[in-house]
CSV table of C-alpha atoms in Angstrom, one decimal:
chain,number,residue,atom,x,y,z
A,1,MET,CA,-7.2,27.8,64.8
A,2,SER,CA,-8.8,29.2,61.9
A,3,ASN,CA,-10.6,27.0,59.6
A,4,GLN,CA,-8.1,27.2,56.8
A,5,ALA,CA,-5.7,26.3,59.3
A,6,VAL,CA,-7.7,23.0,60.3
A,7,THR,CA,-7.7,22.6,56.7
A,8,TYR,CA,-4.4,22.7,55.9
A,9,LEU,CA,-3.7,20.5,58.8
A,10,VAL,CA,-5.7,17.9,57.9
A,11,GLY,CA,-4.6,18.0,54.3
A,12,ALA,CA,-1.1,17.4,55.5
A,13,CYS,CA,-2.0,14.5,57.9
A,14,LEU,CA,-4.0,12.7,54.9
A,15,GLY,CA,-0.8,13.2,52.7
A,16,VAL,CA,1.9,11.7,55.1
A,17,PHE,CA,-1.1,9.0,56.0
A,18,GLY,CA,-1.0,8.3,52.1
A,19,LEU,CA,2.4,8.0,52.1
A,20,VAL,CA,3.4,5.8,55.0
A,21,ALA,CA,0.5,4.0,53.4
A,22,PHE,CA,2.1,3.4,50.2
A,23,CYS,CA,5.5,2.6,51.6
A,24,ALA,CA,4.1,-0.1,53.7
A,25,LEU,CA,1.9,-1.3,51.1
A,26,VAL,CA,3.8,-1.3,47.8
A,27,LEU,CA,7.0,-0.4,48.5
A,28,VAL,CA,8.2,-2.6,51.3
A,29,PRO,CA,6.7,-5.9,50.1
A,30,ALA,CA,8.3,-5.1,46.6
A,31,ILE,CA,11.8,-4.6,48.1
A,32,THR,CA,11.7,-7.6,50.5
A,33,ALA,CA,10.8,-9.5,47.2
A,34,TYR,CA,14.6,-9.0,45.6
A,35,ARG,CA,17.7,-9.6,47.0
A,36,ARG,CA,20.3,-7.8,45.1
A,37,PRO,CA,20.9,-4.0,45.6
A,38,LEU,CA,20.2,-3.2,41.6
A,39,GLU,CA,16.9,-5.4,41.4
A,40,ARG,CA,15.9,-3.4,44.6
A,41,LEU,CA,17.0,0.4,43.2
A,42,ALA,CA,15.0,-0.9,40.3
A,43,VAL,CA,11.9,-1.6,42.3
A,44,VAL,CA,12.1,1.9,44.3
A,45,ILE,CA,12.2,3.5,40.8
A,46,LEU,CA,9.4,1.6,39.2
A,47,SER,CA,7.3,2.0,42.6
A,48,LEU,CA,7.9,6.1,42.0
A,49,TYR,CA,6.1,5.6,38.9
A,50,VAL,CA,3.0,4.1,40.5
A,51,LEU,CA,3.0,6.6,43.3
A,52,ALA,CA,3.2,9.1,40.2
A,53,ALA,CA,0.3,7.3,38.9
A,54,LEU,CA,-1.9,7.1,42.0
A,55,ILE,CA,-1.3,11.1,42.7
A,56,GLY,CA,-2.6,12.3,39.2
A,57,ILE,CA,-5.6,10.2,39.6
A,58,GLY,CA,-6.3,11.6,42.9
A,59,VAL,CA,-5.6,15.2,41.3
A,60,LEU,CA,-8.0,14.4,38.4
A,61,ALA,CA,-10.5,13.3,40.6
A,62,GLY,CA,-10.2,16.3,42.9
A,63,ALA,CA,-10.2,18.5,40.1
A,64,LEU,CA,-13.1,16.9,38.7
A,65,ILE,CA,-15.1,17.4,42.2
A,66,VAL,CA,-13.9,21.0,42.2
A,67,PHE,CA,-15.4,21.8,38.9
A,68,GLU,CA,-18.4,19.9,38.9
A,69,TRP,CA,-19.6,20.6,42.3
A,70,PRO,CA,-21.7,23.6,41.8
A,71,ARG,CA,-23.5,21.7,38.8
A,72,VAL,CA,-24.5,18.6,41.3
A,73,PHE,CA,-25.3,21.1,44.1
């Protein structure tokens, strides 16, 4: 297995792990807090906004690391 394949495998596993953690720690408690289907649908939609914000923060942090790495090291 090449180094690039290992990198892709680790990235995919961490992506799946992060999505499972988001569902377990954010989505499931939010859904179980409400009883009506319309409220649950609203919670899922709002949770997707939270997920998008977390992904955006991760992308920005990753880009900052990539661009600043040569200057720091």
